[in-house]
Short mmCIF file of C-alpha atoms in Angstrom, two decimals:
data_model
loop_
_atom_site.label_atom_id
_atom_site.label_comp_id
_atom_site.label_asym_id
_atom_site.label_seq_id
_atom_site.Cartn_x
_atom_site.Cartn_y
_atom_site.Cartn_z
CA MET A 712 4.66 -24.11 -6.65
CA PHE A 713 1.39 -25.26 -8.30
CA PRO A 714 -1.29 -22.96 -6.85
CA ASP A 715 -4.15 -24.39 -8.94
CA ALA A 716 -3.50 -27.99 -7.90
CA ASP A 717 -5.21 -29.76 -5.00
CA HIS A 718 -3.05 -29.83 -1.87
CA ASP A 719 -3.44 -29.96 1.89
CA GLY A 720 -1.02 -27.18 2.83
CA PRO A 721 -1.79 -23.51 3.37
CA PRO A 722 -1.43 -21.05 0.45
CA ILE A 723 2.08 -19.64 0.28
CA ALA A 724 0.74 -16.10 0.68
CA GLU A 725 -0.37 -17.03 4.22
CA ILE A 726 3.03 -18.19 5.39
CA ALA A 727 5.57 -16.14 3.42
CA LEU A 728 5.95 -12.46 2.58
CA ALA A 729 5.70 -10.99 -0.91
CA PRO A 730 7.84 -8.12 -2.26
CA SER A 731 6.64 -4.63 -1.35
CA GLU A 732 6.04 -1.93 -3.93
CA ARG A 733 5.33 0.74 -1.31
CA ARG A 734 8.75 0.21 0.28
CA LEU A 735 10.66 -0.66 -2.91
CA HIS A 736 11.49 -3.92 -1.17
CA ARG A 737 12.39 -6.61 -3.70
CA GLU A 738 12.92 -9.39 -1.16
CA SER A 739 10.27 -12.05 -1.66
CA GLU A 740 10.11 -14.83 0.87
CA GLN A 741 7.51 -16.46 -1.38
CA ASN A 742 9.90 -16.61 -4.33
CA TYR A 743 12.73 -17.80 -2.12
CA ARG A 744 10.67 -20.72 -0.87
CA VAL A 745 9.54 -21.71 -4.35
CA LEU A 746 13.08 -21.53 -5.72
CA SER A 747 14.45 -23.46 -2.74
CA ALA A 748 11.86 -26.20 -3.26
CA ALA A 749 12.78 -26.40 -6.94
CA ALA A 750 16.52 -26.51 -6.14
CA THR A 751 15.89 -29.29 -3.62
CA ALA A 752 13.96 -31.27 -6.23
CA LEU A 753 16.74 -30.94 -8.81
CA CYS A 754 19.51 -31.96 -6.42
CA THR A 755 17.55 -34.78 -4.81
CA GLY A 756 16.63 -36.12 -8.25
CA SER A 757 20.26 -36.10 -9.30
CA ALA A 758 21.31 -37.88 -6.11
CA GLU A 759 18.60 -40.54 -6.36
CA LEU A 760 19.38 -41.25 -10.02
CA GLY A 761 23.09 -41.34 -9.34
CA ALA A 762 23.71 -39.15 -12.39
CA PRO A 763 24.52 -35.49 -12.92
CA LEU A 764 21.86 -33.06 -14.07
CA LEU A 765 22.96 -31.29 -17.26
CA VAL A 766 21.50 -27.80 -17.62
CA GLU A 767 21.84 -26.29 -21.09
CA GLY A 768 21.50 -22.61 -21.96
CA LEU A 769 21.28 -21.45 -18.35
CA GLY A 770 21.78 -17.82 -19.40
CA GLY A 771 18.52 -17.92 -21.35
CA THR A 772 16.27 -18.23 -18.31
CA ASP A 773 14.43 -15.35 -16.72
CA LEU A 774 16.34 -13.75 -13.87
CA ALA A 775 14.24 -15.28 -11.08
CA SER A 776 14.77 -18.77 -12.50
CA LEU A 777 18.50 -18.10 -12.92
CA ARG A 778 18.75 -17.31 -9.21
CA GLY A 779 16.86 -20.55 -8.56
CA PHE A 780 19.46 -22.51 -10.49
CA MET A 781 22.10 -20.73 -8.42
CA ARG A 782 20.41 -22.17 -5.34
CA ALA A 783 20.62 -25.62 -6.93
CA VAL A 784 24.31 -25.24 -7.82
CA GLU A 785 25.11 -24.12 -4.27
CA ARG A 786 23.06 -26.90 -2.75
CA ALA A 787 24.75 -29.54 -4.92
CA ARG A 788 28.04 -28.54 -3.31
CA VAL A 789 26.88 -29.84 0.07
CA GLN A 790 24.34 -32.54 -0.84
CA PRO A 791 25.97 -35.97 -1.20
CA ASP A 792 25.78 -37.49 -4.69
CA ALA A 793 24.09 -34.43 -6.21
CA ASP A 794 25.83 -33.00 -9.25
CA ILE A 795 24.79 -30.21 -11.61
CA LEU A 796 26.68 -29.52 -14.83
CA LEU A 797 26.25 -26.33 -16.85
CA GLU A 798 26.38 -26.54 -20.64
CA SER A 799 26.59 -23.44 -22.86
CA PRO A 800 25.66 -20.95 -20.10
CA HIS A 801 26.71 -18.09 -22.40
CA LEU A 802 23.77 -18.63 -24.75
CA ILE A 803 20.92 -16.19 -24.11
CA ARG A 804 17.73 -14.94 -25.72
CA THR A 805 17.53 -11.61 -27.51
CA PRO A 806 16.49 -9.04 -24.85
CA LEU A 807 12.74 -8.51 -24.82
CA ALA A 808 13.00 -4.72 -24.88
CA GLY A 809 15.43 -1.91 -24.09
CA ALA A 810 14.27 -1.69 -20.48
CA ALA A 811 14.34 -5.49 -20.23
CA ASP A 812 17.97 -5.93 -21.25
CA PHE A 813 19.27 -7.84 -18.23
CA ARG A 814 22.58 -9.05 -19.67
CA ALA A 815 24.62 -7.35 -16.94
CA GLU A 816 22.52 -8.97 -14.22
CA ARG A 817 22.86 -12.38 -15.90
CA VAL A 818 26.63 -12.03 -15.95
CA ARG A 819 26.71 -11.20 -12.24
CA CYS A 820 24.77 -14.39 -11.50
CA LEU A 821 26.86 -16.58 -13.80
CA ARG A 822 30.13 -15.22 -12.44
CA ARG A 823 28.91 -15.85 -8.90
CA MET A 824 28.56 -19.51 -9.94
CA GLY A 825 32.26 -19.54 -10.82
CA LEU A 826 31.89 -19.06 -14.56
CA ASP A 827 34.37 -16.77 -16.29
CA ILE A 828 31.84 -14.93 -18.45
CA GLY A 829 31.51 -11.25 -19.35
CA VAL A 830 28.74 -9.35 -21.12
CA ALA A 831 30.72 -9.55 -24.39
CA ASP A 832 30.72 -13.36 -24.13
CA LEU A 833 26.92 -13.66 -24.19
CA VAL A 834 25.53 -14.91 -27.50
CA PRO A 835 21.81 -14.45 -28.33
CA GLN A 836 21.22 -17.80 -30.05
CA LEU A 837 18.31 -19.20 -28.05
CA PRO A 838 14.74 -18.71 -29.34
CA SER A 839 13.35 -15.28 -28.52
CA ALA A 840 10.74 -15.18 -25.77
CA GLY A 841 7.33 -14.50 -27.20
CA PRO A 842 3.84 -15.88 -27.78
CA ASP A 843 4.81 -18.77 -30.08
CA PRO A 844 7.31 -20.78 -27.97
CA VAL A 845 5.51 -20.13 -24.66
CA ASP A 846 3.44 -22.94 -23.16
CA THR A 847 0.14 -21.22 -22.40
CA SER A 848 -1.42 -24.47 -21.13
CA ALA A 849 0.73 -24.60 -17.99
CA ALA A 850 -1.04 -24.54 -14.65
CA GLY A 851 -0.88 -21.81 -12.02
CA ASN A 852 0.73 -18.41 -12.37
CA ALA A 853 3.24 -19.64 -14.97
CA GLY A 854 0.47 -20.51 -17.40
CA ARG A 855 -1.41 -17.32 -16.56
CA GLU A 856 1.66 -15.20 -17.23
CA ALA A 857 2.20 -16.99 -20.54
CA ARG A 858 -1.39 -16.38 -21.61
CA LEU A 859 -1.17 -12.70 -20.69
CA TRP A 860 2.12 -12.37 -22.57
CA ALA A 861 0.59 -13.97 -25.65
CA GLY A 862 -2.45 -11.69 -25.38
CA ALA A 863 -0.34 -8.56 -25.00
CA PHE A 864 1.97 -9.26 -27.93
CA GLY A 865 -0.68 -10.89 -30.13
CA ASP A 866 -2.74 -9.27 -32.86
CA GLY A 867 -5.90 -8.59 -30.84
CA MET A 868 -7.69 -5.31 -30.25
CA ALA A 869 -5.72 -2.57 -28.44
CA PHE A 870 -8.13 -2.70 -25.48
CA ASP A 871 -7.59 -6.44 -24.94
CA ARG A 872 -3.85 -6.13 -25.40
CA LEU A 873 -3.69 -3.30 -22.87
CA ALA A 874 -5.70 -5.28 -20.33
CA ALA A 875 -3.22 -8.14 -20.74
CA VAL A 876 -0.31 -5.70 -20.34
CA LEU A 877 -1.61 -4.30 -17.05
CA ALA A 878 -2.48 -7.72 -15.68
CA GLY A 879 0.85 -9.19 -16.77
CA CYS A 880 2.80 -6.35 -15.18
CA ARG A 881 1.05 -6.78 -11.87
CA LEU A 882 1.42 -10.55 -11.89
CA GLY A 883 5.09 -10.25 -12.88
CA PHE A 884 5.73 -8.11 -9.81
CA PHE A 885 4.61 -10.88 -7.47
CA SER A 886 6.38 -13.67 -9.38
CA GLY A 887 9.66 -11.73 -9.66
CA ASN A 888 9.44 -11.63 -13.46
CA TRP A 889 11.05 -8.20 -13.78
CA GLU A 890 11.91 -8.67 -17.45
CA ALA A 891 8.29 -9.29 -18.37
CA MET A 892 7.24 -6.29 -16.29
CA ALA A 893 9.63 -4.07 -18.23
CA ALA A 894 8.79 -5.42 -21.68
CA LEU A 895 5.04 -5.27 -21.07
CA ALA A 896 5.23 -1.77 -19.63
CA GLU A 897 7.15 -0.50 -22.66
CA LEU A 898 4.55 -2.07 -24.96
CA GLY A 899 1.69 -0.64 -22.92
CA ARG A 900 3.01 2.90 -23.12
CA ARG A 901 2.90 2.63 -26.91
CA LEU A 902 -0.59 1.11 -26.96
CA LEU A 903 -1.93 3.89 -24.73
CA GLU A 904 -1.34 6.54 -27.39
CA GLY A 905 -4.76 8.00 -28.16
CA PHE A 906 -6.57 5.72 -25.70
CA PRO A 907 -9.77 7.49 -24.51
CA ASP A 908 -10.18 8.43 -20.85
CA ASN A 909 -13.78 7.23 -20.81
CA ARG A 910 -12.65 3.61 -21.26
CA VAL A 911 -9.96 3.57 -18.55
CA GLU A 912 -12.27 2.37 -15.78
CA GLU A 913 -13.42 -0.50 -18.00
CA LEU A 914 -9.79 -1.27 -18.89
CA ILE A 915 -8.73 -1.48 -15.25
CA ALA A 916 -11.65 -3.78 -14.45
CA ALA A 917 -10.71 -6.07 -17.37
CA ALA A 918 -7.08 -6.20 -16.23
CA ARG A 919 -7.99 -6.96 -12.61
CA ALA A 920 -10.21 -9.82 -13.78
CA GLN A 921 -7.23 -11.44 -15.53
CA ASP A 922 -4.28 -11.11 -13.15
CA GLY A 923 -5.51 -13.76 -10.71
CA GLN A 924 -4.22 -11.83 -7.69
CA ALA A 925 -6.29 -11.24 -4.60
CA GLU A 926 -6.98 -7.60 -3.73
CA ALA A 927 -3.62 -6.39 -2.53
CA ILE A 928 -1.72 -3.29 -1.50
CA GLU A 929 0.66 -3.41 -4.43
CA PHE A 930 -0.10 -1.48 -7.60
CA GLU A 931 -3.64 -0.70 -6.50
CA ALA A 932 -5.59 0.44 -9.54
CA GLY A 933 -8.41 2.43 -7.95
CA ILE A 934 -6.70 5.78 -8.53
CA VAL A 935 -6.11 5.14 -12.26
CA ARG A 936 -8.84 7.25 -13.87
CA THR A 937 -7.35 8.64 -17.11
CA SER A 938 -5.01 7.42 -19.82
CA ASP A 939 -2.34 9.67 -18.29
CA ASP A 940 -2.83 7.82 -15.00
CA ALA A 941 -2.47 4.50 -16.80
CA ARG A 942 0.71 5.70 -18.50
CA ALA A 943 2.05 6.78 -15.09
CA PHE A 944 1.12 3.37 -13.69
CA LEU A 945 3.33 1.74 -16.32
CA ALA A 946 6.15 4.23 -15.69
CA LYS A 947 5.98 3.20 -12.03
CA MET A 948 6.31 -0.43 -13.10
CA LEU A 949 9.46 0.45 -15.03
CA GLY A 950 10.81 2.38 -12.07
CA VAL A 951 10.20 -0.46 -9.64
CA GLN A 952 12.00 -3.07 -11.73
CA ALA A 953 14.86 -0.62 -12.32
CA THR A 954 15.39 -0.02 -8.61
CA PHE A 955 15.18 -3.77 -7.93
CA ARG A 956 18.06 -4.18 -10.41
CA GLY A 957 20.13 -1.49 -8.70
CA ARG A 958 19.70 1.11 -11.46
CA GLN A 959 18.64 3.91 -9.16
CA ASP A 960 19.25 6.87 -11.47
CA GLN A 961 17.16 5.17 -14.14
CA ALA A 962 14.44 4.39 -11.59
CA LEU A 963 14.34 8.03 -10.55
CA GLU A 964 13.82 9.07 -14.17
CA TYR A 965 10.86 6.71 -14.49
CA PHE A 966 9.29 7.82 -11.22
CA ARG A 967 9.59 11.48 -12.20
CA ALA A 968 8.19 10.66 -15.65
CA MET A 969 4.98 9.56 -13.92
CA ARG A 970 3.98 13.21 -13.47
CA ALA A 971 4.33 14.12 -17.16
CA GLY A 972 0.62 13.91 -18.03
CA GLU A 973 -1.78 16.84 -17.96
CA ARG A 974 -4.76 14.79 -16.72
CA LEU A 975 -3.21 13.10 -13.72
CA SER A 976 -5.21 12.24 -10.63
CA PRO A 977 -3.80 14.00 -7.54
CA GLU A 978 -3.02 10.65 -5.91
CA VAL A 979 -0.99 9.51 -8.93
CA ARG A 980 0.99 12.74 -8.97
CA ALA A 981 1.64 12.38 -5.25
CA GLN A 982 2.86 8.83 -5.81
CA SER A 983 5.35 10.13 -8.37
CA HIS A 984 6.88 12.31 -5.67
CA LEU A 985 6.62 9.53 -3.08
CA TYR A 986 8.59 6.99 -5.11
CA SER A 987 11.12 9.58 -6.19
CA ALA A 988 11.68 10.50 -2.55
CA LEU A 989 11.85 6.84 -1.54
CA THR A 990 14.57 6.21 -4.12
CA LEU A 991 16.49 9.29 -3.03
CA THR A 992 16.27 8.36 0.65
CA LYS A 993 16.76 4.60 0.71
CA ARG A 994 18.92 4.05 -2.37
CA LEU A 995 20.82 7.25 -3.17
CA GLU A 996 21.04 8.66 0.38
CA GLN A 997 20.11 12.14 -0.84
CA VAL A 998 17.78 13.10 1.99
CA GLY A 999 17.65 16.81 1.16
CA GLU A 1000 16.36 16.17 -2.36
CA ALA A 1001 13.93 13.62 -0.98
CA ILE A 1002 12.42 16.23 1.33
CA VAL A 1003 11.85 18.56 -1.62
CA GLU A 1004 10.02 15.75 -3.45
CA LEU A 1005 7.87 15.04 -0.40
CA ASP A 1006 6.91 18.70 -0.01
CA GLU A 1007 5.78 18.69 -3.64
CA GLY A 1008 3.87 15.48 -2.99
CA PHE A 1009 1.95 17.05 -0.13
CA ALA A 1010 1.21 20.08 -2.31
CA ALA A 1011 -0.22 17.83 -5.04
CA LEU A 1012 -2.98 16.55 -2.77
CA PRO A 1013 -6.07 18.59 -1.91
CA ASN A 1014 -5.98 19.61 1.74
CA SER A 1015 -9.54 19.94 2.98
CA THR A 1016 -11.83 18.43 5.58
CA SER A 1017 -13.68 16.49 2.85
CA GLN A 1018 -10.71 14.53 1.53
CA SER A 1019 -11.48 11.24 -0.21
CA ASP A 1020 -10.21 8.02 1.34
CA SER A 1021 -7.63 7.62 -1.42
CA VAL A 1022 -6.25 11.12 -0.81
CA ARG A 1023 -6.06 10.48 2.93
CA ARG A 1024 -4.19 7.25 2.29
CA GLU A 1025 -1.66 8.87 -0.02
CA ARG A 1026 -1.11 11.68 2.48
CA GLY A 1027 -0.51 9.04 5.14
CA TRP A 1028 2.16 7.34 3.02
CA LEU A 1029 3.85 10.71 2.47
CA HIS A 1030 3.92 11.39 6.22
CA ASN A 1031 5.38 7.91 6.77
CA LEU A 1032 8.24 8.60 4.38
CA ARG A 1033 8.78 12.10 5.79
CA ALA A 1034 9.26 10.40 9.13
CA LEU A 1035 11.92 8.20 7.54
CA THR A 1036 13.83 11.26 6.34
CA HIS A 1037 13.78 12.67 9.88
CA PHE A 1038 14.95 9.29 11.18
CA ALA A 1039 17.83 9.34 8.69
CA GLN A 1040 18.86 12.71 10.15
CA ARG A 1041 18.49 11.41 13.74
CA GLU A 1042 15.53 13.73 14.37
CA LEU A 1043 13.52 11.18 16.31
CA ARG A 1044 10.95 13.58 17.80
CA ASP A 1045 10.04 14.99 14.38
CA ALA A 1046 9.91 11.47 12.92
CA PHE A 1047 7.51 10.42 15.66
CA GLY A 1048 5.29 13.43 14.91
CA HIS A 1049 4.91 12.47 11.25
CA GLU A 1050 4.15 8.85 12.11
CA LYS A 1051 1.33 10.05 14.40
CA ARG A 1052 -0.01 12.32 11.65
CA ALA A 1053 0.04 9.39 9.24
CA LEU A 1054 -2.02 7.33 11.68
CA VAL A 1055 -4.58 10.14 11.85
CA CYS A 1056 -4.76 10.21 8.04
CA ILE A 1057 -5.87 6.60 7.79
CA GLU A 1058 -8.08 6.46 10.87
CA GLY A 1059 -11.12 4.35 10.04
CA LEU A 1060 -9.73 3.15 6.69
CA ASN A 1061 -9.55 -0.62 6.21
CA ASP A 1062 -8.55 -1.08 2.56
CA PRO A 1063 -5.47 -3.30 2.03
CA SER A 1064 -3.08 -0.38 1.48
CA SER A 1065 -4.26 1.44 4.61
CA ILE A 1066 -4.02 -1.73 6.69
CA HIS A 1067 -0.48 -2.24 5.45
CA LEU A 1068 0.40 1.36 6.26
CA ARG A 1069 -1.12 1.11 9.74
CA ILE A 1070 0.92 -2.00 10.54
CA ASN A 1071 4.02 -0.31 9.13
CA LEU A 1072 3.39 2.80 11.22
CA LEU A 1073 2.93 0.94 14.49
CA SER A 1074 6.10 -0.99 13.77
CA ASN A 1075 7.98 2.22 12.97
CA VAL A 1076 6.75 3.96 16.12
CA SER A 1077 7.98 1.02 18.18
CA VAL A 1078 11.37 1.20 16.46
CA LEU A 1079 11.59 4.95 17.11
CA GLN A 1080 10.88 4.37 20.78
CA GLU A 1081 13.50 1.62 20.84
CA LYS A 1082 16.14 3.88 19.26
CA ALA A 1083 15.29 6.65 21.71
CA GLY A 1084 15.93 4.26 24.59
CA HIS A 1085 12.26 4.09 25.66
CA HIS A 1086 12.15 0.32 25.70
CA ALA A 1087 9.02 -0.07 27.84
CA GLN A 1088 7.09 2.19 25.46
CA ALA A 1089 8.44 0.22 22.49
CA VAL A 1090 7.11 -2.97 24.08
CA SER A 1091 3.70 -1.36 24.70
CA THR A 1092 3.44 -0.14 21.11
CA TRP A 1093 4.49 -3.55 19.84
CA ALA A 1094 1.73 -5.16 21.89
CA ARG A 1095 -0.74 -2.79 20.19
CA PHE A 1096 0.72 -3.83 16.85
CA LYS A 1097 -0.39 -7.38 17.63
CA ARG A 1098 -4.00 -6.18 17.82
CA ALA A 1099 -3.91 -4.17 14.57
CA ALA A 1100 -6.20 -5.16 11.72
CA GLY A 1101 -4.38 -7.28 9.20
CA SER A 1102 -1.95 -8.77 11.71
CA SER A 1103 -3.65 -12.16 12.05
CA SER A 1104 -1.97 -13.99 9.16
CA ALA A 1105 -0.36 -17.33 9.80
CA GLY A 1106 3.16 -15.94 9.56
CA PHE A 1107 2.52 -12.94 11.77
CA VAL A 1108 3.24 -14.60 15.12
CA LYS A 1109 6.67 -15.63 13.83
CA HIS A 1110 7.72 -12.02 13.25
CA HIS A 1111 5.86 -10.51 16.20
CA ALA A 1112 7.22 -12.93 18.78
CA TYR A 1113 10.76 -12.46 17.50
CA ARG A 1114 10.69 -8.69 17.94
CA ALA A 1115 9.03 -9.06 21.33
CA ALA A 1116 11.96 -11.28 22.31
CA GLY A 1117 14.51 -8.72 21.12
CA LEU A 1118 12.82 -5.96 23.10
CA ALA A 1119 12.63 -8.19 26.16
CA LEU A 1120 16.39 -8.71 25.97
CA LEU A 1121 16.92 -4.95 25.87
CA MET A 1122 15.01 -4.78 29.14
CA GLY A 1123 17.04 -7.61 30.68
CA GLU A 1124 14.16 -10.10 30.60
CA ARG A 1125 16.00 -13.17 29.31
CA ASP A 1126 13.35 -15.77 30.27
CA ALA A 1127 10.58 -13.81 28.54
CA ALA A 1128 12.79 -13.48 25.48
CA LEU A 1129 13.42 -17.22 25.34
CA GLU A 1130 9.69 -17.88 25.63
CA ASP A 1131 8.95 -15.64 22.65
CA LEU A 1132 11.82 -17.08 20.64
CA SER A 1133 10.39 -20.54 21.23
CA LYS A 1134 7.11 -19.28 19.71
CA THR A 1135 8.95 -18.10 16.64
CA LEU A 1136 10.73 -21.44 16.29
CA ALA A 1137 7.43 -23.30 16.69
CA CYS A 1138 6.03 -21.25 13.79
CA THR A 1139 9.03 -22.02 11.60
CA ALA A 1140 8.62 -25.73 12.26
CA GLU A 1141 4.87 -25.64 11.62
CA PHE A 1142 5.31 -24.20 8.13
CA ASN A 1143 8.60 -25.91 7.17
CA ASP A 1144 10.33 -22.53 7.24
CA ASP A 1145 13.90 -23.84 7.24
CA PHE A 1146 15.39 -20.44 6.43
CA HIS A 1147 14.12 -18.66 9.55
CA GLU A 1148 14.51 -21.80 11.66
CA THR A 1149 18.21 -21.73 10.82
CA GLU A 1150 18.57 -18.03 11.58
CA VAL A 1151 16.72 -18.09 14.90
CA SER A 1152 18.29 -21.32 16.09
CA LEU A 1153 21.76 -19.88 15.49
CA GLU A 1154 20.88 -16.78 17.49
CA VAL A 1155 19.22 -18.66 20.35
CA GLY A 1156 22.29 -20.86 20.48
CA ARG A 1157 24.46 -17.77 20.99
CA LEU A 1158 22.11 -16.42 23.67
CA LEU A 1159 22.25 -19.68 25.60
CA LEU A 1160 25.99 -20.03 25.09
CA ASP A 1161 26.61 -16.54 26.50
CA SER A 1162 24.46 -17.32 29.54
CA GLY A 1163 26.40 -20.49 30.35
CA THR A 1164 23.81 -23.10 29.34
CA ALA A 1165 26.03 -24.94 26.88
CA ALA A 1166 23.95 -28.11 26.65
CA GLN A 1167 20.86 -26.23 25.53
CA ALA A 1168 22.96 -24.11 23.19
CA ALA A 1169 24.29 -27.28 21.58
CA GLU A 1170 20.74 -28.45 20.87
CA HIS A 1171 19.97 -25.22 19.03
CA TYR A 1172 23.18 -25.32 17.04
CA ASP A 1173 22.37 -28.90 16.03
CA ARG A 1174 18.90 -27.73 15.01
CA ALA A 1175 20.41 -24.89 12.99
CA ASP A 1176 22.82 -27.28 11.27
CA ALA A 1177 19.98 -29.61 10.29
CA ALA A 1178 17.78 -26.78 8.98
CA ALA A 1179 20.67 -25.23 7.04
CA GLY A 1180 21.34 -28.64 5.53
CA ARG A 1181 17.73 -28.89 4.38
CA ILE A 1182 18.09 -25.68 2.36
CA GLY A 1183 21.67 -26.45 1.31
CA ASP A 1184 23.22 -23.29 2.81
CA PRO A 1185 26.93 -23.94 3.42
CA TYR A 1186 27.59 -20.59 5.11
CA ARG A 1187 24.98 -21.20 7.80
CA MET A 1188 26.01 -24.84 8.10
CA ALA A 1189 29.51 -23.61 8.92
CA LEU A 1190 28.18 -21.13 11.47
CA ALA A 1191 26.26 -23.92 13.19
CA GLN A 1192 29.42 -26.03 13.31
CA VAL A 1193 31.34 -23.14 14.86
CA GLY A 1194 28.65 -22.76 17.52
CA ARG A 1195 28.53 -26.48 18.25
CA ALA A 1196 32.29 -26.55 18.79
CA ALA A 1197 32.06 -23.56 21.13
CA THR A 1198 29.58 -25.39 23.35
CA VAL A 1199 32.23 -27.96 24.23
CA GLY A 1200 35.07 -25.47 24.38
CA THR A 1201 36.90 -26.60 21.26
CA ALA A 1202 37.87 -24.87 18.03
CA PRO A 1203 36.12 -25.91 14.81
CA GLY A 1204 38.23 -27.96 12.42
CA ALA A 1205 39.55 -26.91 9.06
CA GLN A 1206 36.62 -28.73 7.44
CA THR A 1207 34.29 -26.02 8.77
CA GLY A 1208 36.22 -23.36 6.90
CA ALA A 1209 36.08 -25.49 3.76
CA VAL A 1210 32.29 -25.78 4.08
CA ALA A 1211 31.95 -22.02 4.47
CA ARG A 1212 33.92 -21.43 1.26
CA LEU A 1213 31.33 -23.45 -0.69
CA SER A 1214 28.86 -20.60 -0.27
CA LEU A 1215 27.60 -18.80 -3.37
CA THR A 1216 25.08 -16.74 -1.44
CA HIS A 1217 27.51 -15.13 1.01
CA PRO A 1218 31.01 -15.37 -0.49
CA GLU A 1219 32.47 -12.36 1.35
CA ARG A 1220 31.06 -13.32 4.73
CA ALA A 1221 31.98 -16.94 4.11
CA GLU A 1222 35.59 -15.98 3.41
CA ARG A 1223 35.73 -13.95 6.63
CA LEU A 1224 34.31 -16.91 8.54
CA ALA A 1225 36.81 -19.32 7.01
CA ALA A 1226 39.67 -16.96 7.86
CA SER A 1227 38.38 -16.62 11.42
CA VAL A 1228 38.20 -20.40 11.77
CA ALA A 1229 41.83 -20.64 10.71
CA ALA A 1230 42.78 -17.94 13.23
CA GLY A 1231 40.80 -19.53 16.05
CA GLU A 1232 38.46 -16.53 16.37
CA ALA A 1233 35.33 -17.82 14.62
CA SER A 1234 33.05 -17.77 17.69
CA GLU A 1235 33.08 -13.97 17.56
CA LEU A 1236 31.11 -14.18 14.29
CA LEU A 1237 28.22 -16.18 15.77
CA PRO A 1238 25.01 -14.14 15.29
CA ARG A 1239 23.01 -12.69 18.18
CA VAL A 1240 19.29 -12.09 18.59
CA ARG A 1241 18.16 -8.83 16.95
CA THR A 1242 14.95 -6.84 17.31
CA LYS A 1243 13.54 -7.53 13.82
CA LEU A 1244 13.36 -10.80 11.92
CA ASN A 1245 13.58 -9.30 8.41
CA ARG A 1246 16.40 -10.95 6.48
CA PRO A 1247 17.47 -10.70 2.82
CA PHE A 1248 16.54 -13.65 0.61
CA ASP A 1249 18.34 -12.69 -2.61
CA LEU A 1250 21.34 -14.69 -3.73
CA ILE A 1251 22.69 -11.48 -5.25
CA ASN A 1252 21.83 -8.02 -4.00
CA PHE A 1253 21.41 -6.16 -7.29
CA GLN A 1254 21.07 -2.91 -5.34
CA GLU A 1255 24.74 -2.87 -4.31
#
């Protein structure tokens, strides 16, 4: 939570995943862990003081913080003596910009907390966000974001303001500050009017020096060479935050607007088609239109034996997405062919984006082999994945061992699966990863229960219950109670259904679980081991 402070633990980037621009994947394990830690602090403080915590003007927070308070409200429902009261949640700040008007999203969050509030009930009475009321002395990314915001909206030179805009947008992506991304991007598009191409390289260097992020795959700036490229870069920012909010038609407009300039680099134009196709495939389920976009993306890139590394990389990402469109149409052989072509494109490349793509490709090939029923080949490819460059991070073993276990189960190798699952659980314990410890313990409990080893299953359900309690997740606490009852052949009591109904994160699933408890059929809802560990972290899926 305080990255600039002295501490003994590993950096959060080593143990938790960030959101992914290249996959339009908003889920951030890093943000989830920060928000969960903050929610724990609020509830524990309330319990230790023996007094409720009064939160005023909740609707005026940024959206990431609002979801953090939702975690605290949910946790307070199951943590003894913790109490959180909400005062004037309808008061908000004036939206930062047209693209940063998140009133609808705020209402969805507030209503999920049981508040009867509509968009018309929101009153913009809180101080507007801006340079003056922001604490620019704060430590870590929060202070850095505040300083960049102040620099962007201050009265400095256009060059310095633009550098702050680009840095603030990129930093906002990693912190989940979608509103700042949108407001800064809108400002930057205005400031870029008349900006000379011969200063773009200097501008990008100045922005990269300010954002405080390590070299990363997301929003790489090396292909931004002209002011049109920079304008497209900001349009992509707007498109990404729009798709994260579930506004897919709007996102598509922004992604297609990326190609409006006359002096676009080929890679930037190809990215415009890539993100348009990604939105059409994954969000709008319009695969035919996505294929047209991808064909245009391939055509935008020079096709010669002397391609630059950046062109090869972009071509590789296009092949990867073309494989996804084939997969969506159940054309597994064609999908496999494009994944292999993508691997050829990035052969020998070791920049962060290429490493990410290579890992993604090997994972996808393994999944294709799994879906085709070639389980032994899927296992072999997955073993190769373990040796890929970039796969040595502290959290990698957790994900790799879990999938290895799922594949082992498909091949009937239960003991090998349990061994790999124990590796995953060891990783969750090492890094205090209560979320995944809960998930995997629940699933191992079901595996052991189905194989007749009830005593061991009970241990895992107890472990899941304890881990779910540490993150204050009533839905998963109820699941663990259902599993524990099943190990001794009894039905869970009515209290288990009542616990499930305390869930804010999973209200629909929680209601089904409570109904199943009442009907004596709850054990059928106990989760089983899957073949991938990826799980959603959002309290609300804005992409519904």
